[in-house]
mmCIF file of C-alpha atoms and ligand atoms in Angstrom:
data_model
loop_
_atom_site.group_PDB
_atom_site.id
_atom_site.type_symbol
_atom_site.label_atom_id
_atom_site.label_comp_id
_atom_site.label_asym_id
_atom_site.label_seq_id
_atom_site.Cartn_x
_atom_site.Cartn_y
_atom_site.Cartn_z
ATOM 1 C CA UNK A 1 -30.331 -54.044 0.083
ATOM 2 C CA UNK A 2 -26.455 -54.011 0.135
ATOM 3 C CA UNK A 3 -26.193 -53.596 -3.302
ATOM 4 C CA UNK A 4 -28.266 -50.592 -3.085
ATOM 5 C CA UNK A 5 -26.222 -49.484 -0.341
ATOM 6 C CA UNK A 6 -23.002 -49.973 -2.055
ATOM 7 C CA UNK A 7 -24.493 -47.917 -4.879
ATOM 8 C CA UNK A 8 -25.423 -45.382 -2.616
ATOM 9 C CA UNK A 9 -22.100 -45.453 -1.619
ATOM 10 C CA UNK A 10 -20.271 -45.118 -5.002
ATOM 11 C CA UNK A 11 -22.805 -42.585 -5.683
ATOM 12 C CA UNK A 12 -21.893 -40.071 -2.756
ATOM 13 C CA UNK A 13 -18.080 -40.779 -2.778
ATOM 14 C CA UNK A 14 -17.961 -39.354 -6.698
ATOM 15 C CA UNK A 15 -19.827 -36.433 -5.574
ATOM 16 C CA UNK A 16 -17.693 -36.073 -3.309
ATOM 17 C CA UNK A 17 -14.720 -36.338 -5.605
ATOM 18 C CA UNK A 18 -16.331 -33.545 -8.252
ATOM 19 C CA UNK A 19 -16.578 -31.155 -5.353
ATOM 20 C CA UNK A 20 -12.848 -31.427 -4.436
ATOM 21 C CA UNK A 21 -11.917 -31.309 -7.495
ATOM 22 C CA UNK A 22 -14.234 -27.901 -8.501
ATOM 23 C CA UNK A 23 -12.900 -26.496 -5.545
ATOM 24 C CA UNK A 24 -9.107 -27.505 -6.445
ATOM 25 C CA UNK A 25 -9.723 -25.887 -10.037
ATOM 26 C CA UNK A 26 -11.658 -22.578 -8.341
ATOM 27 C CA UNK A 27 -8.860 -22.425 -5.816
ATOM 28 C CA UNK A 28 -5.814 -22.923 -8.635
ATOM 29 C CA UNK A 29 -8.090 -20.152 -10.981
ATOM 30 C CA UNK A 30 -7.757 -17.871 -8.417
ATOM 31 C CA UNK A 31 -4.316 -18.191 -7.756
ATOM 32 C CA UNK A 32 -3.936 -17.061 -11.637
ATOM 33 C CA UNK A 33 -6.859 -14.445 -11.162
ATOM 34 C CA UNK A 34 -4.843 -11.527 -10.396
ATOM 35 C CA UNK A 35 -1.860 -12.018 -13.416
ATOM 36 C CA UNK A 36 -4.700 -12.958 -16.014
ATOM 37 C CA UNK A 37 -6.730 -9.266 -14.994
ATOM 38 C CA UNK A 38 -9.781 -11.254 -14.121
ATOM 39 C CA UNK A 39 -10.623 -9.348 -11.020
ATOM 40 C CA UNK A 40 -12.097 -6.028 -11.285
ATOM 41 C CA UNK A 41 -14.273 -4.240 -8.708
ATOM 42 C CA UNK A 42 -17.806 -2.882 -8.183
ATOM 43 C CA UNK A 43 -19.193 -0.422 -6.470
ATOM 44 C CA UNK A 44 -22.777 0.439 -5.162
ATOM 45 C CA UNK A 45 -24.240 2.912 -3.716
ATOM 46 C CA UNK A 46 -24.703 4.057 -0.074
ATOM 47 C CA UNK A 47 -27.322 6.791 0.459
ATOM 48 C CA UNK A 48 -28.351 8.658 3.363
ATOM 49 C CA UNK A 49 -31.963 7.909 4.232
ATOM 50 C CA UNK A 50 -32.943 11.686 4.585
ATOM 51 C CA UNK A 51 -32.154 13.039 1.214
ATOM 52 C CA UNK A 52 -31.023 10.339 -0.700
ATOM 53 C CA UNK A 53 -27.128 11.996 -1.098
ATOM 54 C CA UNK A 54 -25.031 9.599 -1.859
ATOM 55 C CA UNK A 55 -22.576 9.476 0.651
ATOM 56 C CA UNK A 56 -20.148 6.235 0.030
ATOM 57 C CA UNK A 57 -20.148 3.366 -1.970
ATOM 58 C CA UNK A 58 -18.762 -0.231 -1.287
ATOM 59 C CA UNK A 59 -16.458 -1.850 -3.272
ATOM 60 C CA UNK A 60 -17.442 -5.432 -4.193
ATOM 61 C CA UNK A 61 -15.152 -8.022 -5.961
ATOM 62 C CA UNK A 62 -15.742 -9.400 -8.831
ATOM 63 C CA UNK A 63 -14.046 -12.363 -10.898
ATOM 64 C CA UNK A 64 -14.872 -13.333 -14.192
ATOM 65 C CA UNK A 65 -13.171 -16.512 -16.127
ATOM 66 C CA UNK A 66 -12.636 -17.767 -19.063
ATOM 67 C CA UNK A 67 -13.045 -21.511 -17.688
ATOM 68 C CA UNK A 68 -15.989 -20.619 -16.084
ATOM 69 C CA UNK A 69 -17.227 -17.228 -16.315
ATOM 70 C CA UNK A 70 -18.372 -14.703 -13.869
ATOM 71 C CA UNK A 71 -18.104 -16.467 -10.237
ATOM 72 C CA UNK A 72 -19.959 -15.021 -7.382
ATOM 73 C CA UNK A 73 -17.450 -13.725 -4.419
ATOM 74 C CA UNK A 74 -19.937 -15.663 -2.188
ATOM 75 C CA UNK A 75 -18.830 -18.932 -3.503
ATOM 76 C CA UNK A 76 -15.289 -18.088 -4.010
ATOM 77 C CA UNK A 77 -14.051 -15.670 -0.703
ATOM 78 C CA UNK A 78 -14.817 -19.027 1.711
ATOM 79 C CA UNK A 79 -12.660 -20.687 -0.490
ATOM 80 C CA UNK A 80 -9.861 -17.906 -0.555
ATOM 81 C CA UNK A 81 -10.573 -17.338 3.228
ATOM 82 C CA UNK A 82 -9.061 -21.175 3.341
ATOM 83 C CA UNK A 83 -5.439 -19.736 2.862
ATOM 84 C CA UNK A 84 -3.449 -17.161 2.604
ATOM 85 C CA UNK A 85 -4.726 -16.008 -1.048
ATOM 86 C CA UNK A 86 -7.540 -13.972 1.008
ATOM 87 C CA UNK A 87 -4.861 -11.764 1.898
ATOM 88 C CA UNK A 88 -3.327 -10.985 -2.031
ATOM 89 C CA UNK A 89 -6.940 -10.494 -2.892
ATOM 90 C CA UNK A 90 -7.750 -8.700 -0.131
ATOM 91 C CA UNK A 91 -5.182 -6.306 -1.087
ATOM 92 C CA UNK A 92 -5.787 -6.187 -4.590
ATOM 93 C CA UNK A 93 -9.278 -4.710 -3.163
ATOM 94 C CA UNK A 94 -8.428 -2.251 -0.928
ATOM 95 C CA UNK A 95 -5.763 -0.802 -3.390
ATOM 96 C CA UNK A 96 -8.199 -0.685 -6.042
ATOM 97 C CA UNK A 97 -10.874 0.978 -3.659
ATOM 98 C CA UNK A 98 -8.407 3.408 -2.422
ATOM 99 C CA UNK A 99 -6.581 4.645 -5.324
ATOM 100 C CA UNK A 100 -10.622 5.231 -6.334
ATOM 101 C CA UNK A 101 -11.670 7.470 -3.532
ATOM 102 C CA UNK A 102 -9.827 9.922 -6.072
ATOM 103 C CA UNK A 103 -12.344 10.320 -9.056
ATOM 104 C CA UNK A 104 -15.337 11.090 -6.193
ATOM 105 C CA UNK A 105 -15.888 14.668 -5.278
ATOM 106 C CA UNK A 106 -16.148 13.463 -0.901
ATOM 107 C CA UNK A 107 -17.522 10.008 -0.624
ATOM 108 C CA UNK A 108 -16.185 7.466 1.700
ATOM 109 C CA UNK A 109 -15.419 3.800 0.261
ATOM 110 C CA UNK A 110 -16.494 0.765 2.493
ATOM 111 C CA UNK A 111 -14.155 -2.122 2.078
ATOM 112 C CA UNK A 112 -15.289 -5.941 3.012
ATOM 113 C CA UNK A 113 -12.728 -7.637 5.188
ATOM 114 C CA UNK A 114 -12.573 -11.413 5.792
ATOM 115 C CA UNK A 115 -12.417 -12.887 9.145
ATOM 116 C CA UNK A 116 -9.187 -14.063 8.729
ATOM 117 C CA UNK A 117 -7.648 -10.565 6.758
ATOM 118 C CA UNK A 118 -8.650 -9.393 10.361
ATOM 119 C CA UNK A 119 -6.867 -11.212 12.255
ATOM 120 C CA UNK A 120 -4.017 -11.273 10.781
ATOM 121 C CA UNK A 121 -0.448 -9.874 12.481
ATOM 122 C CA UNK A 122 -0.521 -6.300 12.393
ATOM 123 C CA UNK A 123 -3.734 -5.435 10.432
ATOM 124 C CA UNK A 124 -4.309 -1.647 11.934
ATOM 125 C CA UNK A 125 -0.453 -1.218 10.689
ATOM 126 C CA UNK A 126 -0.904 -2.995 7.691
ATOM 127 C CA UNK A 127 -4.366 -0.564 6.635
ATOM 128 C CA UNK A 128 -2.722 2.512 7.532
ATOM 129 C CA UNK A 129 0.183 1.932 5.627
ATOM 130 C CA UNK A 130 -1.679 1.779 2.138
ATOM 131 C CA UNK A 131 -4.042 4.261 3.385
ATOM 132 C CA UNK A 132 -0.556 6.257 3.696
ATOM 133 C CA UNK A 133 0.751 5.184 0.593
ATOM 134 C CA UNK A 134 -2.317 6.032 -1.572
ATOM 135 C CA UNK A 135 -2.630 9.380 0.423
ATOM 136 C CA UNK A 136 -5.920 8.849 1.618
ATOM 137 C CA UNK A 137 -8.017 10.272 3.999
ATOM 138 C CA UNK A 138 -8.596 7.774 7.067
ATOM 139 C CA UNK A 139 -12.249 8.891 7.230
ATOM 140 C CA UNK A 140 -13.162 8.051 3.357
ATOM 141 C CA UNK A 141 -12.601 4.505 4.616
ATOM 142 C CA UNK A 142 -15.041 2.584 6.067
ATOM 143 C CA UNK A 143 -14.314 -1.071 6.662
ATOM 144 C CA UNK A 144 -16.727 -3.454 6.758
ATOM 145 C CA UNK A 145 -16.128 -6.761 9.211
ATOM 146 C CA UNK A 146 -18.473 -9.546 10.006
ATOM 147 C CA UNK A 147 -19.332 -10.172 13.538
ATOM 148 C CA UNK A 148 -17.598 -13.929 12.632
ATOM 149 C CA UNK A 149 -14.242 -11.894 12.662
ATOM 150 C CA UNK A 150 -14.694 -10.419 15.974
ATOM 151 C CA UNK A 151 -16.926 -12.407 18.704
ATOM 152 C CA UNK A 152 -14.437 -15.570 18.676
ATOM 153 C CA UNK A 153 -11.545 -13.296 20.269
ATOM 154 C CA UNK A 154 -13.594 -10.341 21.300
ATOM 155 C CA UNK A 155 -10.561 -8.635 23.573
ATOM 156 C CA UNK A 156 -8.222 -8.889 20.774
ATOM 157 C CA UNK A 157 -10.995 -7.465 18.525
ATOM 158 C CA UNK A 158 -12.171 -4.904 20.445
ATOM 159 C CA UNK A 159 -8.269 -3.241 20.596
ATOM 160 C CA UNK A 160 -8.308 -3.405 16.857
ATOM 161 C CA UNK A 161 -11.312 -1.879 16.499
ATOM 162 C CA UNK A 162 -10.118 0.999 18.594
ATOM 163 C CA UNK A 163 -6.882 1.609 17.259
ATOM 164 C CA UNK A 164 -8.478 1.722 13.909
ATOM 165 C CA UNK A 165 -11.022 3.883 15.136
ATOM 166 C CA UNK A 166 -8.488 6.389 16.657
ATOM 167 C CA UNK A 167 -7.058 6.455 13.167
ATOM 168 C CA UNK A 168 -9.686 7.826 11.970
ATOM 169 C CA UNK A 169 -11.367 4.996 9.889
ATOM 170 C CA UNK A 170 -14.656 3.994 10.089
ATOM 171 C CA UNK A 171 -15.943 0.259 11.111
ATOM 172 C CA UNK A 172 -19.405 -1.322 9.887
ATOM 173 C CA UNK A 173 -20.573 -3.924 11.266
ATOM 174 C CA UNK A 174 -21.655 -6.209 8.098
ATOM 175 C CA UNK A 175 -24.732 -8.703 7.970
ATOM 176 C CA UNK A 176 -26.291 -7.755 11.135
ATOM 177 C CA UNK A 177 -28.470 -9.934 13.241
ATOM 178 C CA UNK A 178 -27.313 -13.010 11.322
ATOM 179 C CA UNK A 179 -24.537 -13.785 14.149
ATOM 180 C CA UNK A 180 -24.267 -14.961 17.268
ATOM 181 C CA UNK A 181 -23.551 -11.404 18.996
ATOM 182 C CA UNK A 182 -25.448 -10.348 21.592
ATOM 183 C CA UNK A 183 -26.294 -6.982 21.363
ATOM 184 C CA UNK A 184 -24.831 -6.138 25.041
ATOM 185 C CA UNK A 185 -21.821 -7.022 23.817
ATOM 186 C CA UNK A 186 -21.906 -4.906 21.166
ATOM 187 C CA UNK A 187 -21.136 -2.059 23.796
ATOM 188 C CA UNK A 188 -17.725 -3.136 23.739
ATOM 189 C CA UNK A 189 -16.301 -2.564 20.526
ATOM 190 C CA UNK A 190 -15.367 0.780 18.920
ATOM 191 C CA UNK A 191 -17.939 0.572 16.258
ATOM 192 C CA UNK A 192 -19.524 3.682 13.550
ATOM 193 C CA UNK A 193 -22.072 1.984 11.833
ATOM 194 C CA UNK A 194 -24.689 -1.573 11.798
ATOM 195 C CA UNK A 195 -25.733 -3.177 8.861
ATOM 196 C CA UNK A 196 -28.432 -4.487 8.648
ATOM 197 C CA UNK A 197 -28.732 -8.021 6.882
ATOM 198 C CA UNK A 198 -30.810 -8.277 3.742
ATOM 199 C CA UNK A 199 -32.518 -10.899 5.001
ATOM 200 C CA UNK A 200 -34.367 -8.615 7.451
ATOM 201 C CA UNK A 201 -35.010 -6.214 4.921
ATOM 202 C CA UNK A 202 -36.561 -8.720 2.544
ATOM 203 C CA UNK A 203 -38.797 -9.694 4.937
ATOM 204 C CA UNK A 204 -40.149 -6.537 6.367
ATOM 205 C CA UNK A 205 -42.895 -6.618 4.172
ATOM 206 C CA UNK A 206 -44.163 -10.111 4.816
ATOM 207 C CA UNK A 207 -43.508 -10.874 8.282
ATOM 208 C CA UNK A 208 -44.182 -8.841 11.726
ATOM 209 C CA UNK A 209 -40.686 -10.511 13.107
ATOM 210 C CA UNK A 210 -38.694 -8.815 10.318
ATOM 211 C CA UNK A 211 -40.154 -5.511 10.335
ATOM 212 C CA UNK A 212 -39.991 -5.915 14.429
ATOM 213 C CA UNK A 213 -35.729 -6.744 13.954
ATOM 214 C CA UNK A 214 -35.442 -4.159 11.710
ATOM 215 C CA UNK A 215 -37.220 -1.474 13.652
ATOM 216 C CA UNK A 216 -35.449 -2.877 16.955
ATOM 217 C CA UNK A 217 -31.597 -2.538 15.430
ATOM 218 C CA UNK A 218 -32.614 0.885 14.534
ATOM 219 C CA UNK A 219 -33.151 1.730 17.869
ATOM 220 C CA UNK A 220 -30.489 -0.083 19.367
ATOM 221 C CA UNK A 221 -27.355 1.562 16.862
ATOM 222 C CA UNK A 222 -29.287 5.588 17.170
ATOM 223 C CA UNK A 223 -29.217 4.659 20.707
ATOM 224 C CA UNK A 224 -25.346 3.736 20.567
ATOM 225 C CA UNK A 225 -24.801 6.733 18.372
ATOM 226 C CA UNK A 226 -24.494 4.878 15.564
ATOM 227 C CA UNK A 227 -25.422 5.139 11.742
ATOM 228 C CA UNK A 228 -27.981 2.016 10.596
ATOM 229 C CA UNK A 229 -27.350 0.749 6.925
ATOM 230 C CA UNK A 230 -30.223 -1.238 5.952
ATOM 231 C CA UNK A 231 -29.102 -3.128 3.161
ATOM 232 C CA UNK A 232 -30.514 -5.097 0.210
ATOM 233 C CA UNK A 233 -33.263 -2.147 -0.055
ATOM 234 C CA UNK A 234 -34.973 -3.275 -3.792
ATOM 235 C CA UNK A 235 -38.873 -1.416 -3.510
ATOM 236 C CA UNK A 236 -40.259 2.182 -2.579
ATOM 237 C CA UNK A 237 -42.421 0.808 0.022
ATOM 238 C CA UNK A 238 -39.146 -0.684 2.003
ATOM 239 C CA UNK A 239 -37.575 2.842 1.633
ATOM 240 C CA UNK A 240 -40.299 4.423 2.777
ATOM 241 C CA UNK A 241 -40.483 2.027 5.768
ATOM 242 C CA UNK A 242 -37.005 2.202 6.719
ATOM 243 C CA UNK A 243 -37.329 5.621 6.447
ATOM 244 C CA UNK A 244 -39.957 5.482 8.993
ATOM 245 C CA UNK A 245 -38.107 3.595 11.203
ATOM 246 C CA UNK A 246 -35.516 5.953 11.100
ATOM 247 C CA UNK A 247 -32.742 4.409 9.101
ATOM 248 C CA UNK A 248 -29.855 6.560 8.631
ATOM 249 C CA UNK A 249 -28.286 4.593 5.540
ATOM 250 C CA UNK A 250 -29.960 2.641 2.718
ATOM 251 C CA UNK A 251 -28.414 0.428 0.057
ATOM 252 C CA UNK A 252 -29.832 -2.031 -2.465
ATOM 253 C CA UNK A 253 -31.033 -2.384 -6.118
ATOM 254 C CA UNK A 254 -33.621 0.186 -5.739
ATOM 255 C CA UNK A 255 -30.991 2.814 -6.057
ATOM 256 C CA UNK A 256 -28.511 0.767 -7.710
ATOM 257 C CA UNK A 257 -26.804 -2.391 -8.375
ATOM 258 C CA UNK A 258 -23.271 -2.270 -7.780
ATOM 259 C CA UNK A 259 -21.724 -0.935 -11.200
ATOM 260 C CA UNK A 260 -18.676 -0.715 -12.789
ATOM 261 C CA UNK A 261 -16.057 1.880 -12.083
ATOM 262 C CA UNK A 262 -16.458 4.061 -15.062
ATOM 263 C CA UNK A 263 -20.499 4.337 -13.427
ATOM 264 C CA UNK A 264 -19.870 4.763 -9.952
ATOM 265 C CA UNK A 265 -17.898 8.371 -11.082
ATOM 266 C CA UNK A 266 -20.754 9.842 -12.487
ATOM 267 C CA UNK A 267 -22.534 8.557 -9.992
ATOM 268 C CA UNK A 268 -20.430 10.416 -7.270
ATOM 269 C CA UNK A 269 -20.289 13.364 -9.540
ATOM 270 C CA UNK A 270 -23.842 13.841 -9.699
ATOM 271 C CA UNK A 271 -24.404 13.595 -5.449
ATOM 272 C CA UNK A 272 -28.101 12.301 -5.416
ATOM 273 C CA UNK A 273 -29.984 9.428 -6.470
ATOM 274 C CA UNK A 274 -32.555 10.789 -8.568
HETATM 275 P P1 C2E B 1 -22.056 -8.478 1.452
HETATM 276 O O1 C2E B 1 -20.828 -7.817 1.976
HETATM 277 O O2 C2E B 1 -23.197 -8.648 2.389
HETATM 278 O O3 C2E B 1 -22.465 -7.627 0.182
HETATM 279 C C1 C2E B 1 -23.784 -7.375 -0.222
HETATM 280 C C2 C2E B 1 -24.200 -8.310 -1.309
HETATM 281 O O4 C2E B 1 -25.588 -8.098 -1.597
HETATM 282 C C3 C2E B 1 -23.493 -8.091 -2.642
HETATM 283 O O5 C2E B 1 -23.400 -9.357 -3.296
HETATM 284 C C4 C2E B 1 -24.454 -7.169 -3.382
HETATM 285 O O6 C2E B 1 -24.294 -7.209 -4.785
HETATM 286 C C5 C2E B 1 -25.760 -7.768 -2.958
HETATM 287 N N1 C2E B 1 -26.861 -6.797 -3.021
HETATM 288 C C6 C2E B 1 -26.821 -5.469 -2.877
HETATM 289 N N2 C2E B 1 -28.050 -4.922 -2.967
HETATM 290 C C7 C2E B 1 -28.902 -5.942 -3.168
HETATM 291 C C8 C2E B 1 -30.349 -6.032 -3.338
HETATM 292 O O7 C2E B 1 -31.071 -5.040 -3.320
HETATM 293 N N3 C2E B 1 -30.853 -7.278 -3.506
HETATM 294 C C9 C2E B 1 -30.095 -8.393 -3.533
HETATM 295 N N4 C2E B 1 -30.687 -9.560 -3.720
HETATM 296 N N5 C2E B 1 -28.743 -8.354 -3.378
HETATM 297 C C10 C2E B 1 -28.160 -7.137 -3.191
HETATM 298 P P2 C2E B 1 -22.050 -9.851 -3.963
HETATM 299 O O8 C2E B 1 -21.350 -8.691 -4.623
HETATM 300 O O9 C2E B 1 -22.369 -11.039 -4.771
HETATM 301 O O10 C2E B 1 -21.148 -10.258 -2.726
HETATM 302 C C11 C2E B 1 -21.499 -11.344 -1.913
HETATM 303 C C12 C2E B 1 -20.620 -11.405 -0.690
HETATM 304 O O11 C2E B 1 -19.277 -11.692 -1.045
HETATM 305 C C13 C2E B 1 -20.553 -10.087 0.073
HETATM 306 O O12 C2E B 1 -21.703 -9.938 0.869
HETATM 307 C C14 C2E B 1 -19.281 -10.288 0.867
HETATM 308 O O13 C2E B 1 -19.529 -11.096 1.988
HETATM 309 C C15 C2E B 1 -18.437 -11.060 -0.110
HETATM 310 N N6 C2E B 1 -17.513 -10.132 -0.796
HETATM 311 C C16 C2E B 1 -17.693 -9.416 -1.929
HETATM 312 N N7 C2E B 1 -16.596 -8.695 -2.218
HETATM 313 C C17 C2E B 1 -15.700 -8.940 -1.230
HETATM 314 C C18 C2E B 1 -14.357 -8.482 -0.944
HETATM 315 O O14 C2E B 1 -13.752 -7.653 -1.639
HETATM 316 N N8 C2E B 1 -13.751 -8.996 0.185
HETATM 317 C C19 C2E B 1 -14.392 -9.877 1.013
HETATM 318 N N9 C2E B 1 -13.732 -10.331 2.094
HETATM 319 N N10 C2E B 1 -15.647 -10.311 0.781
HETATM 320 C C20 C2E B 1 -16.301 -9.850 -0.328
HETATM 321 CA CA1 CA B 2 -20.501 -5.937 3.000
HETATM 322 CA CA1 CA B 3 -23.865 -7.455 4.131
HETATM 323 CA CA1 CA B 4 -23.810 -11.072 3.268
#
């Protein structure tokens, strides 16, 4: 029985040691990223649930590698959000997204930002400078923050929010019903749109509770004044659903995956999806 347990042991201490080590090699590639041109960004579209205009598009980052080719931002932004890379990358991406809100004929560009790119010193300041600089609109940006990023110091987040907001940009709130937020406390922060979380989306179909969220954060944001992006939207019948429910945005693979930039132009160009 020791033996075994010694093997056991062994066994979950080299595991260990490969996962340190992939992260160490993920974390030194994307130190590199940006010099090598791995990065690039992609963009899907947002369309309003009445006509199905397009009406923005966000920007997603992408990383592909020689060492290990393309790596999802899911696996690698918690490891960038781990230091202070998530801010060089973070930048990279909302340059990129901004100096691209020029080849669109009105669209706005929503822009993920990290819990920690949040909070960090002067982040109203730091946006509206490169909003400045690339001579863009305030209103073409939408930025899209977790509710991770803002329930651990709401006060602090809530005066962000509103200085941004008097700015003139627009906040999302990403992922939707995943956190811990309670929706009264959603009252207190200077908000323009909710997103709902895939997850709720994919269920709709299946389960009453899902279709029940959905139908309930509908309510809740056109009751706040606010627009609902139901996200991860991939068959007719959830469109015609959300729809239904009353859903002012809709985003997913129905319409689109998120494309390349090249794409995305035409895309704008042409106004509608279909
Ligand atoms: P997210 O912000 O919730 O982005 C939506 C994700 O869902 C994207 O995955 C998108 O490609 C995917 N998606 C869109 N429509 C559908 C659909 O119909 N079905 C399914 N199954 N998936 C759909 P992606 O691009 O892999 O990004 C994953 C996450 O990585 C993002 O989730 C976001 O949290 C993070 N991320 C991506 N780009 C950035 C970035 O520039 N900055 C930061 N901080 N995070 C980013
Ligand atoms: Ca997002
Ligand atoms: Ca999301
Ligand atoms: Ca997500």
């Amino acid at each position: 029985a020791k033996q075994s347990g010694r093997g056991v042991a062994r066994v979950f201490d080299e595991s260990m040691d490969e996962s340190i080590r992939f992260r160490r090699r993920i974390e030194g590639g994307l130190a590199q990223a940006l010099e090598r041109g791995e990065l690039s960004l992609a963009y899907q579209p947002i369309v309003a649930g009445h006509d199905l205009e397009i009406v923005g598009f966000e920007a997603l980052l992408r990383w592909n590698t020689e060492e290990f080719g393309p790596v999802s931002p899911a696996m690698f932004i918690p490891i960038a959000e781990e230091s202070n890379l998530i801010h060089e990358l973070g930048d990279w991406v909302l340059d990129g997204a901004l100096a691209e809100l020029a080849h669109w004929p009105g669209q706005y560009v929503s822009v993920n930002f990290s819990p920690r790119q949040f909070r960090r010193h002067n982040f109203v300041g730091h946006i509206v400078e490169r909003a400045q600089r690339a001579g863009v609109e305030p209103h073409r940006v939408q930025i899209e923050i977790t509710e991770t990023a803002i329930f651990d110091d709401a006060d602090r987040a809530a005066e962000t929010l509103y200085k941004l907001r008097q700015m003139g940009f627009r906040i999302a709130l990403d992922d939707f019903g995943t956190g811990y937020s309670s929706l009264y406390n959603i009252r207190k922060f200077a908000l323009d749109c909710l997103k709902i979380d895939r997850s709720f989306i994919d269920g709709m179909g299946r389960e009453r509770e899902s279709a029940a969220i959905v139908h309930s954060i509908v309510h809740l944001g056109r009751s706040l004044g606010l627009t609902v992006c139901a996200e991860g939207v991939e068959t007719e019948a959830q469109v015609q659903a959300l729809r239904l429910a009353g859903a002012s945005h809709l985003q997913g693979y129905f319409f689109s995956r998120p494309v390349i930039a090249e794409l995305a132009r035409d895309m704008a160009a042409e106004r509608y999806m279909h």
